[in-house]
XYZ file of C-alpha atoms in Angstrom:
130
model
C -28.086 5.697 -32.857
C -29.325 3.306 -30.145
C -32.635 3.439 -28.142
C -33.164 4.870 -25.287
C -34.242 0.919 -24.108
C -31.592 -0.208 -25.651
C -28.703 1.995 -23.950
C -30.344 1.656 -20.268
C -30.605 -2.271 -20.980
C -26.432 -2.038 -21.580
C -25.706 0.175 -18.750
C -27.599 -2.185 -16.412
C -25.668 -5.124 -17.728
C -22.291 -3.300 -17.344
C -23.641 -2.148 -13.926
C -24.213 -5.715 -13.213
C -20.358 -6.644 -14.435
C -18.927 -4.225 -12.519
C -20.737 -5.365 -8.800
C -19.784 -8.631 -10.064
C -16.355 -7.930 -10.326
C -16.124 -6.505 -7.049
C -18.127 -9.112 -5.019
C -15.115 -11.689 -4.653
C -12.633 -9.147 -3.245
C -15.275 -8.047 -0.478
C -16.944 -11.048 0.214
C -12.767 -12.784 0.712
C -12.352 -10.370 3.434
C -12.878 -11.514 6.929
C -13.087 -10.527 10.044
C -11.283 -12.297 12.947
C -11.936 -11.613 16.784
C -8.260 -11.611 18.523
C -8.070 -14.189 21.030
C -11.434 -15.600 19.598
C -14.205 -15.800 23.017
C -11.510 -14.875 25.719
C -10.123 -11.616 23.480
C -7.492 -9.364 24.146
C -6.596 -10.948 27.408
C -3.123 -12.153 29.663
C -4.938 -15.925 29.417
C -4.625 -16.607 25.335
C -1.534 -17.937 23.708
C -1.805 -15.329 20.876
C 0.662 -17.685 18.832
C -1.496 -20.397 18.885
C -4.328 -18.380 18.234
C -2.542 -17.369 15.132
C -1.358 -20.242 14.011
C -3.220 -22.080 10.866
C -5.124 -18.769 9.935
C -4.484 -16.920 6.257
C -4.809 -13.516 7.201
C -5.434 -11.328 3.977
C -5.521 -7.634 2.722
C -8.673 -5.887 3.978
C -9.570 -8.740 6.620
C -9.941 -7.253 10.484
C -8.529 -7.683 13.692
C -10.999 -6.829 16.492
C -9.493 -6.498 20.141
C -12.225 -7.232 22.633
C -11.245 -6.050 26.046
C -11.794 -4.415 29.126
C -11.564 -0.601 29.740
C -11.664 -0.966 33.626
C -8.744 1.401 35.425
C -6.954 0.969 32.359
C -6.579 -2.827 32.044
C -5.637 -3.400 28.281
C -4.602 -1.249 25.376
C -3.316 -2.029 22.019
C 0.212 -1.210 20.707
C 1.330 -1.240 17.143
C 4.343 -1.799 17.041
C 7.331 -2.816 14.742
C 9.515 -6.523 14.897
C 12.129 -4.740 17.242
C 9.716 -3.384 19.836
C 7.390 -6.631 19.317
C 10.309 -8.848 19.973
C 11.460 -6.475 23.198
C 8.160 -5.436 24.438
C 8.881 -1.627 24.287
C 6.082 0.832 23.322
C 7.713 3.711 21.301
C 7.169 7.011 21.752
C 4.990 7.123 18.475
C 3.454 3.808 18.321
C -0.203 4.141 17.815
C -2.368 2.966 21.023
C -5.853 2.056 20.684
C -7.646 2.053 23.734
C -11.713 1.560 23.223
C -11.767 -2.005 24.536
C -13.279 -2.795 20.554
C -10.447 -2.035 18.472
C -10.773 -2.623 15.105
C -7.867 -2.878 12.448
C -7.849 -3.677 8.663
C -5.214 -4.375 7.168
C -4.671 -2.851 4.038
C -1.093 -4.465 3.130
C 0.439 -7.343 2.429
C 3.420 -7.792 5.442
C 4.009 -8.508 9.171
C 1.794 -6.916 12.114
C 2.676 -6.569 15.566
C 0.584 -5.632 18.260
C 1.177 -5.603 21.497
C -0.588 -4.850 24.933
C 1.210 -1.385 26.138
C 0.477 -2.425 29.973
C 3.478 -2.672 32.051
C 4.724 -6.549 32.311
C 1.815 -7.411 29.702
C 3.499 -7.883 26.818
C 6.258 -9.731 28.752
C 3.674 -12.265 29.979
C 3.030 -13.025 26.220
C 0.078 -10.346 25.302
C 1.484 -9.988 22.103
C 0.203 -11.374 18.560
C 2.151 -11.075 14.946
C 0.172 -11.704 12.224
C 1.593 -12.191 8.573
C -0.804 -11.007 6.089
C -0.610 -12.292 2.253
């Protein structure tokens, strides 16, 4: 039978190994500001924004904006009501002026600002997410 020293030296190493193991995946993750110093805003080209970033499971999207007489919201959405700018009936709305979303999937993500003639104006951003 092994020592007492001797089994608490072996769980510490396989404690070690496990952290280890986990450190990549958390430390890969990232966290991206939408619309980088302007935010969630009618003046950013949210394609452009987009463009050239590798957005990956568990990174975030935070949408910075005002909460003034309702200025801004955020809408997700699916490709149909992304590509029309409709808001449907069951689409989640965030509305804290820091939204935060991780995304735990691989796929497309469409978000879109629920404001009337916002979305039209190009307040929109899809993000594809490997």
């Amino acid at each position: 039978m092994a020592s007492r020293k001797a089994l608490l030296i072996i769980t510490a190493a396989m404690a070690v190994v496990v952290v280890g193991a986990l450190l990549p995946a958390t430390a890969s993750a990232a966290n991206y500001m939408v619309g980088d110093d302007s935010g969630w805003d009618l003046e950013v080209d949210y394609d452009a924004w987009a463009r050239g970033k590798n957005f990956k499971v568990g990174d975030t999207l935070e949408f910075l904006y005002s909460t003034e007489e309702a200025t801004h919201n955020v809408v997700m959405v699916d490709a149909g009501s992304y590509k029309a700018c409709t808001v449907p009936s069951n689409a989640p709305t965030l509305t804290s002026g820091d939204d935060r979303v991780t995304v735990g999937s691989a796929g497309q993500f469409f978000f879109i600002c629920g404001i009337e003639g916002h979305c039209q104006s190009g307040m929109k951003l899809a993000v594809n997410v490997q």
